[in-house]
Short mmCIF file of C-alpha atoms in Angstrom, two decimals:
data_model
loop_
_atom_site.label_atom_id
_atom_site.label_comp_id
_atom_site.label_asym_id
_atom_site.label_seq_id
_atom_site.Cartn_x
_atom_site.Cartn_y
_atom_site.Cartn_z
CA MET A 35 -29.09 -18.85 16.49
CA LYS A 36 -30.52 -18.24 20.10
CA GLN A 37 -28.58 -21.33 21.20
CA LYS A 38 -25.54 -20.09 19.80
CA PHE A 39 -25.99 -16.71 21.50
CA LEU A 40 -26.64 -18.40 24.94
CA LEU A 41 -23.47 -20.45 24.46
CA CYS A 42 -21.45 -17.20 23.66
CA ALA A 43 -22.94 -15.49 26.77
CA THR A 44 -22.14 -18.41 28.94
CA LEU A 45 -18.53 -18.59 27.51
CA ALA A 46 -18.18 -14.76 28.19
CA LEU A 47 -19.38 -15.08 31.80
CA THR A 48 -17.06 -17.97 32.29
CA ALA A 49 -14.16 -15.99 30.86
CA ASN A 50 -14.98 -13.09 33.01
CA SER A 51 -15.26 -15.09 36.21
CA LEU A 52 -11.81 -16.52 35.41
CA SER A 53 -10.03 -13.32 34.59
CA PRO A 54 -9.41 -11.01 37.41
CA ILE A 55 -10.72 -7.48 36.79
CA GLY A 56 -8.57 -4.92 38.54
CA TRP A 57 -10.66 -2.07 37.66
CA ALA A 58 -13.47 -1.85 40.15
CA GLN A 59 -15.11 -4.06 42.97
CA SER A 60 -18.39 -4.16 41.20
CA PRO A 61 -20.79 -6.90 40.86
CA PRO A 62 -19.67 -9.72 38.35
CA PRO A 63 -19.44 -7.97 34.96
CA ALA A 64 -22.35 -9.32 32.89
CA ALA A 65 -21.79 -9.36 29.13
CA GLU A 66 -25.57 -8.65 28.94
CA GLU A 67 -25.15 -5.37 30.60
CA ALA A 68 -22.13 -4.53 28.51
CA ARG A 69 -24.01 -5.17 25.44
CA HIS A 70 -26.99 -2.99 26.54
CA TRP A 71 -24.35 -0.21 26.91
CA LEU A 72 -23.03 -0.84 23.35
CA GLU A 73 -26.64 -0.54 22.15
CA ARG A 74 -26.92 2.76 23.85
CA MET A 75 -23.53 3.83 22.35
CA ILE A 76 -24.54 3.09 18.79
CA HIS A 77 -27.84 4.91 19.27
CA ALA A 78 -26.16 7.97 21.00
CA THR A 79 -23.48 8.48 18.15
CA GLN A 80 -26.08 8.40 15.49
CA THR A 81 -28.95 10.34 17.03
CA LEU A 82 -27.53 12.88 19.42
CA ASN A 83 -26.68 16.54 18.21
CA TYR A 84 -23.25 17.26 19.53
CA GLU A 85 -20.11 19.41 19.20
CA GLY A 86 -17.08 18.46 20.79
CA THR A 87 -13.20 18.40 20.77
CA PHE A 88 -11.04 15.48 21.29
CA VAL A 89 -7.40 14.36 21.12
CA TYR A 90 -6.49 11.40 18.73
CA ILE A 91 -3.23 9.49 19.60
CA GLN A 92 -1.73 6.97 17.13
CA GLY A 93 1.67 5.60 18.52
CA PRO A 94 3.67 8.64 19.05
CA HIS A 95 1.38 11.01 17.05
CA VAL A 96 -1.04 13.21 18.92
CA GLU A 97 -3.58 15.68 17.25
CA SER A 98 -6.64 17.37 18.24
CA MET A 99 -10.03 17.27 16.13
CA ARG A 100 -13.26 18.73 16.40
CA ILE A 101 -16.55 16.99 15.61
CA ILE A 102 -20.04 18.34 14.85
CA HIS A 103 -22.78 15.89 14.48
CA SER A 104 -26.67 16.56 13.79
CA SER A 105 -29.36 14.04 13.32
CA THR A 106 -32.70 15.58 12.19
CA ALA A 107 -35.76 14.44 10.12
CA SER A 108 -33.69 15.30 6.87
CA GLY A 109 -30.95 12.94 7.78
CA GLU A 110 -27.66 12.69 9.68
CA ARG A 111 -24.75 15.24 9.11
CA GLN A 112 -21.31 15.11 10.62
CA ARG A 113 -18.29 17.42 10.08
CA LEU A 114 -14.99 16.43 11.42
CA PHE A 115 -11.90 18.39 11.06
CA SER A 116 -8.29 18.87 12.43
CA LEU A 117 -7.33 21.64 14.69
CA ASN A 118 -3.66 21.40 14.17
CA GLY A 119 -1.38 21.04 11.36
CA PRO A 120 -2.50 21.42 7.85
CA PRO A 121 -6.31 21.74 7.61
CA ARG A 122 -8.09 18.34 6.81
CA GLU A 123 -11.79 17.69 6.91
CA VAL A 124 -14.28 15.25 6.42
CA VAL A 125 -17.92 15.86 6.01
CA MET A 126 -20.56 13.37 5.98
CA VAL A 127 -24.21 14.06 4.63
CA ASN A 128 -26.58 11.05 4.95
CA ASN A 129 -24.65 8.49 3.06
CA SER A 130 -22.19 10.62 1.24
CA ILE A 131 -18.84 11.51 2.36
CA VAL A 132 -16.80 14.56 1.23
CA CYS A 133 -13.06 14.38 2.06
CA LEU A 134 -10.98 17.40 1.99
CA LEU A 135 -7.45 16.06 2.52
CA PRO A 136 -4.31 17.41 1.43
CA GLN A 137 -3.60 16.33 -2.05
CA GLN A 138 -7.10 15.02 -2.19
CA GLN A 139 -10.54 15.99 -2.44
CA ALA A 140 -12.96 13.21 -2.93
CA THR A 141 -16.53 12.56 -2.53
CA PHE A 142 -17.93 9.23 -1.93
CA PRO A 143 -21.57 8.97 -3.51
CA GLY A 144 -23.69 7.02 -1.27
CA GLY A 145 -26.15 5.87 -3.82
CA ASP A 146 -24.20 2.90 -5.23
CA TYR A 147 -23.81 1.42 -1.65
CA GLN A 148 -25.57 -1.79 -1.23
CA ASN A 149 -26.12 -1.69 2.55
CA SER A 150 -28.88 0.32 4.22
CA PRO A 151 -27.53 3.59 5.69
CA PHE A 152 -27.61 4.40 9.36
CA PRO A 153 -29.05 3.29 11.68
CA VAL A 154 -27.48 -0.18 11.23
CA SER A 155 -29.57 -2.93 12.80
CA ILE A 156 -28.14 -2.92 16.17
CA PRO A 157 -29.29 -6.22 17.69
CA ARG A 158 -28.18 -8.02 14.53
CA GLU A 159 -24.83 -6.40 14.37
CA LEU A 160 -24.09 -6.95 18.10
CA GLY A 161 -25.25 -10.51 18.02
CA ARG A 162 -22.87 -11.14 15.25
CA LEU A 163 -20.17 -9.32 17.04
CA GLU A 164 -20.64 -11.52 20.24
CA ASN A 165 -19.62 -14.60 18.12
CA HIS A 166 -16.09 -13.01 17.65
CA TYR A 167 -15.70 -10.69 20.71
CA VAL A 168 -16.52 -10.97 24.43
CA PHE A 169 -18.04 -7.95 25.99
CA GLU A 170 -17.39 -6.76 29.60
CA ILE A 171 -17.90 -3.90 31.96
CA LEU A 172 -14.49 -2.89 33.54
CA GLY A 173 -15.96 -0.10 35.96
CA GLN A 174 -16.35 3.70 35.94
CA ASP A 175 -14.21 6.67 35.15
CA ARG A 176 -14.37 10.39 34.33
CA ILE A 177 -13.73 11.75 30.89
CA ALA A 178 -14.07 15.23 29.73
CA GLY A 179 -15.63 16.09 33.22
CA LEU A 180 -18.40 13.49 32.80
CA GLU A 181 -18.69 10.02 34.42
CA THR A 182 -18.51 7.21 32.23
CA ARG A 183 -18.82 3.45 32.18
CA VAL A 184 -15.79 1.36 30.80
CA ILE A 185 -16.69 -1.37 28.43
CA ALA A 186 -14.12 -3.83 27.05
CA ILE A 187 -14.77 -5.55 23.67
CA LYS A 188 -12.17 -8.38 23.76
CA PRO A 189 -11.35 -10.58 20.70
CA ARG A 190 -11.95 -14.26 20.97
CA ASP A 191 -9.18 -14.99 18.59
CA ALA A 192 -5.99 -13.33 17.61
CA TRP A 193 -7.22 -12.25 14.20
CA ARG A 194 -8.74 -8.97 15.49
CA PHE A 195 -8.09 -6.17 17.69
CA GLY A 196 -9.83 -5.20 20.77
CA TYR A 197 -11.50 -1.99 21.98
CA ARG A 198 -12.06 -0.36 25.27
CA LEU A 199 -14.69 2.23 25.44
CA TRP A 200 -15.64 4.94 27.91
CA LEU A 201 -19.38 5.68 27.62
CA ASP A 202 -21.20 8.48 29.18
CA GLU A 203 -23.28 7.21 31.92
CA HIS A 204 -25.98 9.80 30.96
CA ASN A 205 -26.46 9.13 27.31
CA GLY A 206 -24.10 6.31 26.30
CA MET A 207 -22.06 8.62 23.96
CA VAL A 208 -18.57 7.26 23.54
CA LEU A 209 -16.24 9.85 25.10
CA ARG A 210 -12.95 7.70 24.86
CA SER A 211 -11.82 4.84 22.91
CA ALA A 212 -8.68 2.70 22.56
CA LEU A 213 -7.73 0.16 19.98
CA LEU A 214 -5.62 -2.46 21.57
CA ASN A 215 -3.27 -4.64 19.91
CA GLU A 216 -2.30 -8.40 20.60
CA GLN A 217 -0.21 -7.41 23.74
CA ASP A 218 -3.20 -5.29 24.96
CA GLN A 219 -1.22 -2.16 24.16
CA PRO A 220 -3.13 0.73 22.70
CA VAL A 221 -2.39 1.53 19.04
CA GLU A 222 -4.94 4.21 18.62
CA GLN A 223 -6.75 6.33 21.20
CA LEU A 224 -9.29 8.92 21.09
CA MET A 225 -10.54 10.99 23.98
CA PHE A 226 -13.00 14.04 24.17
CA THR A 227 -11.75 16.94 26.37
CA ASP A 228 -15.08 18.65 25.75
CA LEU A 229 -18.43 17.52 24.51
CA GLN A 230 -21.59 19.34 24.30
CA VAL A 231 -24.85 17.66 23.53
CA LYS A 232 -27.30 20.25 22.23
CA PRO A 233 -30.90 20.16 21.31
CA HIS A 234 -30.13 21.76 17.99
CA ILE A 235 -27.12 22.46 16.03
CA ASP A 236 -26.88 25.73 14.00
CA GLU A 237 -26.58 25.50 10.21
CA SER A 238 -23.38 27.67 10.27
CA ALA A 239 -21.52 24.99 12.27
CA PHE A 240 -21.39 22.74 9.17
CA GLN A 241 -20.04 25.44 7.01
CA SER A 242 -16.29 24.70 6.36
CA SER A 243 -14.77 27.95 6.87
CA ALA A 244 -11.26 26.78 6.57
CA LEU A 245 -11.59 25.16 2.97
CA ALA A 246 -14.30 27.60 1.88
CA LEU A 247 -16.46 24.83 0.80
CA ASN A 248 -20.01 24.78 0.88
CA THR A 249 -21.07 21.60 2.82
CA ALA A 250 -24.73 21.78 2.38
CA PRO A 251 -26.47 18.49 1.15
CA ALA A 252 -25.43 17.60 -2.48
CA SER A 253 -29.04 18.11 -3.59
CA THR A 254 -28.74 21.89 -2.95
CA ASN A 255 -25.16 22.33 -3.93
CA PRO A 256 -23.88 20.10 -6.64
CA ILE A 257 -20.42 19.08 -6.01
CA ASN A 258 -17.67 19.63 -8.60
CA PRO A 259 -17.43 16.55 -10.62
CA ASN A 260 -13.70 16.84 -10.41
CA MET A 261 -13.91 16.02 -6.73
CA LEU A 262 -15.84 12.95 -7.16
CA ALA A 263 -13.99 9.94 -5.97
CA PRO A 264 -13.89 7.02 -8.54
CA ALA A 265 -17.39 6.08 -9.00
CA GLY A 266 -17.69 2.49 -7.82
CA GLU A 267 -19.81 -0.15 -9.56
CA PRO A 268 -21.11 -3.08 -7.84
CA MET A 269 -19.66 -6.29 -9.18
CA LYS A 270 -21.56 -9.52 -9.47
CA GLU A 271 -18.82 -11.67 -10.90
CA SER A 272 -15.16 -11.68 -10.41
CA THR A 273 -12.32 -13.95 -11.37
CA TRP A 274 -10.69 -13.34 -7.98
CA GLN A 275 -11.18 -15.54 -4.98
CA VAL A 276 -10.24 -14.69 -1.45
CA GLY A 277 -9.40 -18.14 -0.06
CA SER A 278 -8.99 -17.71 3.72
CA LEU A 279 -10.80 -15.26 5.73
CA PRO A 280 -10.73 -15.22 9.53
CA GLU A 281 -14.14 -16.58 11.00
CA GLY A 282 -16.85 -13.92 11.08
CA PHE A 283 -15.77 -11.60 8.30
CA VAL A 284 -18.37 -11.42 5.61
CA LYS A 285 -18.21 -9.59 2.27
CA VAL A 286 -20.06 -6.39 2.62
CA LEU A 287 -18.98 -4.76 -0.57
CA HIS A 288 -17.49 -5.74 -4.11
CA ASN A 289 -16.92 -2.84 -6.36
CA ARG A 290 -14.99 -1.78 -9.31
CA PHE A 291 -13.63 1.75 -9.55
CA THR A 292 -11.72 3.48 -12.04
CA GLU A 293 -9.83 6.65 -11.82
CA ALA A 294 -11.24 9.73 -13.56
CA SER A 295 -8.28 9.08 -16.05
CA GLY A 296 -9.82 6.03 -16.97
CA GLN A 297 -6.71 4.21 -15.71
CA HIS A 298 -6.00 1.67 -13.05
CA PRO A 299 -9.65 -0.12 -12.81
CA THR A 300 -9.54 -1.50 -9.26
CA GLU A 301 -11.56 -3.99 -7.69
CA HIS A 302 -12.48 -3.31 -4.17
CA LEU A 303 -13.79 -5.86 -1.67
CA VAL A 304 -14.68 -5.14 1.97
CA PHE A 305 -15.13 -7.52 4.68
CA SER A 306 -16.37 -6.97 8.00
CA ASP A 307 -17.08 -8.71 11.22
CA SER A 308 -19.19 -5.58 12.29
CA LEU A 309 -16.41 -4.05 14.24
CA ALA A 310 -13.18 -4.47 12.22
CA THR A 311 -13.22 -3.69 8.41
CA ILE A 312 -10.63 -5.27 5.97
CA SER A 313 -10.31 -3.99 2.29
CA VAL A 314 -8.91 -5.95 -0.45
CA PHE A 315 -7.79 -4.03 -3.47
CA LEU A 316 -6.98 -5.60 -6.81
CA GLU A 317 -5.34 -3.61 -9.48
CA LYS A 318 -3.87 -4.61 -12.76
CA LEU A 319 -0.25 -3.71 -13.26
CA GLU A 320 0.32 -2.59 -16.65
CA ASP A 321 4.04 -1.86 -16.88
CA ASP A 322 4.01 -0.10 -13.44
CA PRO A 323 6.10 -1.46 -10.65
CA PRO A 324 4.06 -2.92 -7.64
CA LEU A 325 2.83 -0.22 -5.09
CA LEU A 326 3.46 -2.22 -2.10
CA GLN A 327 5.11 -5.79 -1.55
CA GLY A 328 5.25 -7.05 1.96
CA GLU A 329 3.74 -5.61 5.08
CA SER A 330 3.35 -1.98 6.11
CA ARG A 331 1.35 0.09 8.62
CA PHE A 332 -0.66 3.21 8.55
CA GLY A 333 -1.27 4.07 12.13
CA SER A 334 -3.54 1.50 13.34
CA MET A 335 -4.15 0.12 10.00
CA ASN A 336 -2.06 -2.90 8.82
CA ALA A 337 -1.40 -3.42 5.20
CA PHE A 338 -0.03 -6.28 3.10
CA GLY A 339 0.84 -6.04 -0.54
CA THR A 340 1.73 -8.76 -2.98
CA VAL A 341 1.65 -9.33 -6.67
CA VAL A 342 -0.59 -12.16 -8.10
CA ALA A 343 -0.87 -12.79 -11.85
CA GLY A 344 0.18 -9.40 -12.87
CA HIS A 345 -2.08 -7.60 -10.39
CA GLN A 346 -1.17 -5.48 -7.26
CA VAL A 347 -3.09 -7.21 -4.36
CA LEU A 348 -3.26 -4.87 -1.35
CA VAL A 349 -4.87 -5.86 1.85
CA VAL A 350 -5.56 -3.26 4.47
CA GLY A 351 -7.54 -3.03 7.82
CA GLU A 352 -7.44 -2.24 11.42
CA VAL A 353 -6.56 -5.84 12.36
CA PRO A 354 -3.30 -7.48 13.28
CA ALA A 355 -0.64 -7.85 10.73
CA ALA A 356 -0.98 -11.55 10.59
CA THR A 357 -4.51 -10.98 9.48
CA VAL A 358 -4.01 -8.81 6.45
CA GLN A 359 -0.88 -11.14 5.42
CA ARG A 360 -3.02 -14.33 5.81
CA ILE A 361 -5.76 -12.75 3.53
CA ALA A 362 -3.25 -11.50 0.91
CA ALA A 363 -1.61 -14.93 0.78
CA SER A 364 -4.90 -16.67 0.05
CA ILE A 365 -5.96 -14.57 -2.85
CA GLN A 366 -5.96 -16.28 -6.22
CA GLN A 367 -7.38 -15.51 -9.69
CA VAL A 368 -9.58 -18.31 -11.03
CA SER A 369 -10.74 -18.62 -14.74
CA LYS A 370 -14.32 -17.55 -15.00
CA GLY A 371 -15.47 -20.93 -16.08
CA ASP A 372 -14.31 -22.29 -12.71
CA LYS A 373 -16.78 -20.31 -10.78
CA PRO A 374 -20.17 -21.45 -10.27
CA MET B 223 42.32 44.71 -6.66
CA ALA B 224 40.28 44.19 -3.35
CA ASP B 225 43.41 43.25 -1.68
CA LYS B 226 45.18 46.52 -2.53
CA THR B 227 42.18 48.39 -1.44
CA ALA B 228 42.32 46.43 1.87
CA GLU B 229 45.79 47.11 2.39
CA GLN B 230 45.47 50.89 1.43
CA THR B 231 42.50 51.32 3.82
CA LEU B 232 44.44 49.53 6.46
CA ALA B 233 47.60 51.40 6.04
CA PRO B 234 46.48 54.84 7.76
CA THR B 235 45.68 52.73 10.75
CA VAL B 236 49.09 51.58 11.18
CA SER B 237 52.17 53.65 11.35
CA GLY B 238 53.59 54.82 7.94
CA THR B 239 56.68 52.95 8.18
CA THR B 240 55.03 49.53 8.46
CA SER B 241 55.69 47.23 5.42
CA PRO B 242 52.81 45.29 3.77
CA ILE B 243 54.29 42.03 5.16
CA ASP B 244 54.03 43.43 8.73
CA ILE B 245 50.24 44.45 8.05
CA ILE B 246 49.53 41.03 7.00
CA ALA B 247 51.28 39.50 9.90
CA SER B 248 49.33 41.59 12.30
CA GLN B 249 46.14 41.11 10.58
CA LEU B 250 46.49 37.35 10.55
CA SER B 251 47.72 37.35 14.02
CA ALA B 252 44.59 39.36 15.15
CA MET B 253 42.39 36.97 13.30
CA VAL B 254 44.07 33.90 14.91
CA ASP B 255 43.33 35.47 18.28
CA GLY B 256 39.82 36.37 17.13
CA GLU B 257 40.50 40.19 17.40
CA LEU B 258 40.08 41.19 13.80
CA ALA B 259 37.23 43.52 13.11
CA ASP B 260 34.36 41.96 11.23
CA GLU B 261 34.66 43.97 8.22
CA GLU B 262 38.30 43.02 7.82
CA ILE B 263 37.74 39.44 8.38
CA ALA B 264 35.93 38.86 4.88
CA LEU B 265 38.88 40.35 2.90
CA ALA B 266 41.54 38.46 4.93
CA LEU B 267 39.58 35.20 4.32
CA ARG B 268 39.44 35.96 0.77
CA ARG B 269 43.17 36.61 0.55
CA LEU B 270 43.82 33.67 2.90
CA SER B 271 41.85 31.21 0.40
CA ARG B 272 44.22 31.95 -2.46
CA ASP B 273 47.48 33.05 -1.10
CA SER B 274 49.76 30.07 -0.04
CA ASP B 275 52.07 32.51 1.81
CA TRP B 276 49.16 33.64 3.85
CA GLN B 277 48.10 30.06 4.39
CA GLY B 278 51.74 29.01 5.63
CA ARG B 279 51.50 32.03 8.13
CA TRP B 280 48.06 30.98 9.25
CA GLU B 281 49.30 27.59 10.17
CA ARG B 282 52.21 28.91 11.96
CA TYR B 283 50.39 31.53 13.98
CA HIS B 284 48.01 28.86 15.00
CA LEU B 285 50.82 26.69 15.81
CA ILE B 286 52.45 29.33 18.00
CA SER B 287 49.22 30.19 19.58
CA ASP B 288 48.58 26.62 20.36
CA ALA B 289 52.02 26.25 21.80
CA MET B 290 51.65 29.21 24.03
CA GLN B 291 48.59 28.02 25.29
CA GLY B 292 49.93 24.39 25.88
CA HIS B 293 47.58 22.91 23.33
CA ILE B 294 50.32 21.22 21.18
CA PRO B 295 49.76 17.54 20.64
CA ALA B 296 52.51 14.84 21.35
CA ALA B 297 52.78 14.42 17.53
CA LEU B 298 52.52 16.99 14.91
CA ASP B 299 51.55 16.32 11.46
CA THR B 300 52.94 19.48 9.38
CA ARG B 301 51.37 18.20 6.25
CA PHE B 302 47.85 17.78 7.51
CA THR B 303 46.35 20.79 5.65
CA THR B 304 47.99 19.75 2.33
CA ARG B 305 46.59 16.25 2.52
CA ILE B 306 42.97 17.67 3.52
CA HIS B 307 43.37 19.86 0.22
CA GLN B 308 44.29 16.83 -1.78
CA ALA B 309 41.62 14.72 -0.48
CA VAL B 310 38.97 17.43 -1.00
CA ALA B 311 40.44 18.13 -4.59
CA ASN B 312 40.06 14.22 -5.30
CA GLU B 313 36.47 14.13 -4.21
CA PRO B 314 33.86 13.89 -6.79
CA PRO B 315 31.86 17.23 -6.91
CA PRO B 316 29.23 16.99 -4.31
CA LEU B 317 25.59 16.62 -5.41
CA SER B 318 23.60 19.88 -5.47
CA ILE B 319 22.25 20.24 -1.78
CA ALA B 320 19.17 21.86 -2.70
CA ARG B 321 17.64 19.35 -5.06
CA PRO B 322 14.75 20.75 -7.14
CA LEU B 323 11.50 19.64 -6.10
CA PRO B 324 9.94 17.07 -8.53
CA SER B 325 7.86 18.67 -11.02
CA TRP B 326 4.62 17.17 -9.61
CA TYR B 327 5.23 18.65 -6.21
CA LYS B 328 2.84 21.51 -6.21
CA PRO B 329 1.90 22.49 -2.77
CA VAL B 330 -0.95 24.58 -2.17
CA THR B 331 -0.85 27.38 0.47
CA GLY B 332 -1.69 25.58 3.75
CA PHE B 333 -1.11 22.10 2.38
CA ALA B 334 2.56 22.57 1.87
CA LEU B 335 3.50 20.80 4.89
CA ALA B 336 1.00 17.88 4.41
CA ALA B 337 2.14 17.41 1.03
CA SER B 338 5.64 16.52 2.18
CA VAL B 339 4.29 14.43 5.06
CA VAL B 340 2.21 12.37 2.91
CA LEU B 341 5.15 12.00 0.64
CA VAL B 342 7.20 10.56 3.58
CA ALA B 343 4.42 8.55 4.59
CA LEU B 344 4.12 6.79 1.25
CA PHE B 345 7.85 6.27 1.12
CA GLY B 346 7.41 4.54 4.37
CA LEU B 347 4.77 2.20 2.78
CA LYS B 348 7.35 0.77 0.45
CA LEU B 349 9.79 -0.02 3.17
CA ASN B 350 9.37 -3.76 3.76
CA GLN B 351 9.60 -4.82 0.12
CA SER B 352 11.77 -7.67 0.59
CA ASN B 353 9.29 -10.15 2.26
CA ALA B 354 7.38 -10.95 -1.03
CA THR B 355 7.21 -14.37 -0.16
CA PHE B 356 5.26 -15.36 2.93
CA PRO B 357 6.03 -18.85 4.19
CA PRO B 358 4.53 -18.62 7.62
CA VAL B 359 1.15 -18.08 6.08
CA ALA B 360 1.06 -21.59 4.63
CA SER B 361 0.51 -23.09 8.01
CA LEU B 362 -2.37 -20.63 8.77
CA THR B 363 -4.99 -22.20 6.45
CA ALA B 364 -7.82 -24.35 7.31
CA THR B 365 -7.45 -25.20 11.01
CA ILE B 366 -6.83 -21.57 11.76
CA PRO B 367 -4.53 -21.59 14.71
CA ALA B 368 -3.93 -18.24 16.53
CA PRO B 369 -1.36 -16.37 14.64
CA ALA B 370 2.03 -16.43 16.45
CA THR B 371 2.52 -13.27 18.19
CA ALA B 372 4.03 -11.63 15.15
CA SER B 373 6.58 -9.04 15.83
CA LEU B 374 4.78 -5.94 14.84
CA PRO B 375 5.99 -4.23 11.78
CA ALA B 376 8.03 -1.38 12.98
CA GLU B 377 6.11 1.91 12.63
CA VAL B 378 8.94 3.33 10.58
CA VAL B 379 9.41 5.74 7.82
CA ALA B 380 12.56 5.18 5.82
CA LEU B 381 13.78 8.25 4.23
CA THR B 382 16.37 6.23 2.45
CA GLN B 383 13.95 5.23 -0.43
CA PRO B 384 15.35 7.00 -3.49
CA ALA B 385 12.98 9.73 -4.50
CA ALA B 386 12.95 8.27 -7.94
CA ASN B 387 10.56 5.61 -6.64
CA ALA B 388 8.07 8.02 -5.72
CA SER B 389 5.86 9.11 -8.46
CA GLU B 390 2.51 11.00 -8.20
CA PRO B 391 0.37 8.00 -9.55
CA VAL B 392 1.77 5.65 -7.07
CA GLU B 393 0.93 8.00 -4.16
CA ALA B 394 -2.35 9.08 -5.38
CA ARG B 395 -3.31 5.40 -5.88
CA LEU B 396 -2.10 4.33 -2.43
CA ASN B 397 -3.94 7.37 -0.89
CA SER B 398 -7.08 6.56 -2.58
CA TYR B 399 -6.98 3.02 -1.49
CA LEU B 400 -6.74 4.26 2.09
CA VAL B 401 -9.43 6.75 1.75
CA ASN B 402 -11.68 4.29 0.02
CA HIS B 403 -11.08 1.76 2.81
CA ASN B 404 -12.07 4.22 5.60
CA GLY B 405 -14.86 5.78 3.59
CA TYR B 406 -16.55 2.25 3.33
CA ALA B 407 -15.33 0.99 6.85
CA SER B 408 -17.49 3.91 8.44
CA ARG B 409 -20.58 2.37 7.19
CA ASN B 410 -20.01 -1.08 8.38
CA SER B 411 -18.61 -0.66 11.66
CA VAL B 412 -20.48 -0.45 14.91
CA ASN B 413 -18.06 2.23 15.93
CA GLY B 414 -18.95 4.56 12.87
CA MET B 415 -17.08 7.63 13.92
CA LEU B 416 -13.58 6.13 14.06
CA PRO B 417 -12.92 5.70 10.34
CA TYR B 418 -13.58 9.24 9.66
CA VAL B 419 -10.96 10.05 12.22
CA ARG B 420 -8.53 7.74 10.75
CA MET B 421 -9.02 9.36 7.49
CA VAL B 422 -8.11 12.80 8.96
CA GLY B 423 -5.59 11.35 11.14
CA TYR B 424 -3.31 9.55 8.83
CA GLN B 425 -2.79 12.36 6.61
CA VAL B 426 -0.12 13.90 9.02
CA ASN B 427 0.76 11.09 11.39
CA ARG B 428 4.16 10.51 9.99
#
């Protein structure tokens, strides 16, 4: 493992010295230093108490949102809501997510989730990440009036997108991020216009006024069961096989969920390389027409749908179109006896 | 009945010896020149719409007006109006323009805009239905070559999809897929904030 890491670091350094960096005349960018910055970023986004406003750009669409985050002894809490257009809001309390979206109010219970909650194991995740991405320091910039360090996360192959991150020099908080496609063009950007790091966030800041919903932790405020998202149950066995995954993507979840109506049982598989996430949904089509066949796109998310053995297969993720297509094409149903 | 009223009310404004035809003529002439009073236009139009004599005069007055202003084209089609009328008469009746909203469309105050936007987004989803087969992928198996710089799927929204294709279950299911994806994505990514932003963001990004 250590050897592998060294090899990666060497590769990264070689790549850096070959590619011209036009950003700044700084000393040769070191992957090690970039990695250190990313560790700071993960730590900062999880442990700081902050309130801020940012703009979010997806292709031609621009909007502004506000985020409030606190981390205390009792856990992590985050409230994110739109400032323009119809009110939309996502509240995260420890491991549960409450979404208040148009046409949809859903809660994701955290209990059934197999992975440990935050904080993720930073060194382990970053180590895995470096097998598939190169880290670089590009220079310095100023965002929301704050000095930042610009870090690039470049994919080593064409199966994933790259990121550019602007991290607060002072505390490592991500103040701007850009998701870059195969042509290095931004497909999604986020930039704070204002960010305040505070020792303490007032409780009232987490009250969802626009939607009149009490967002206190679920223990003190039982959530209306009608709002519960389809409860997922972990699956040990499946008749489905994903034949081809880009290197580095590992399965982090395999659930089955059913709508409240009891209809449309769906298998949900999640694959991650620690940065990009790909979901595979498998839903039996009774007499319904397929939901999606062929490729489509939701902002930065690419999707590919196909029908296999009377099931709708839908692959979606913030990865290139070729990646979701490749995975969708490799999915097959195997009879139970075939599986070890 | 209304016509009579119009003519009677008009009469005092014109000299007592003026025949009804003259009144019509002066009214029409004023309308062609854009000088008829607003309150008289409605009555004149009503009369014009069903009186072929008026219609004939209307055309001739316009022709005179055009001639006086030097707007006469080289060739004149005197049966133009008749042919338009015939063409319109032969058209199938137009579909009701204000189609009733589907029964499942129940916008809540504040969400009305979003509801329609989500609907559009999901129509967009069904756009590229034709490529159900994917031959290029066959070559992308074990050796894992870099994918060809695939032409990005156009970020498009086709409003041409017949509304009949959209049904609430389809939308709700696709929407729940995307919310589910981001819900779980946030827990696996180094950059844990972005999936939430995407969850909020894609709801209105079409």
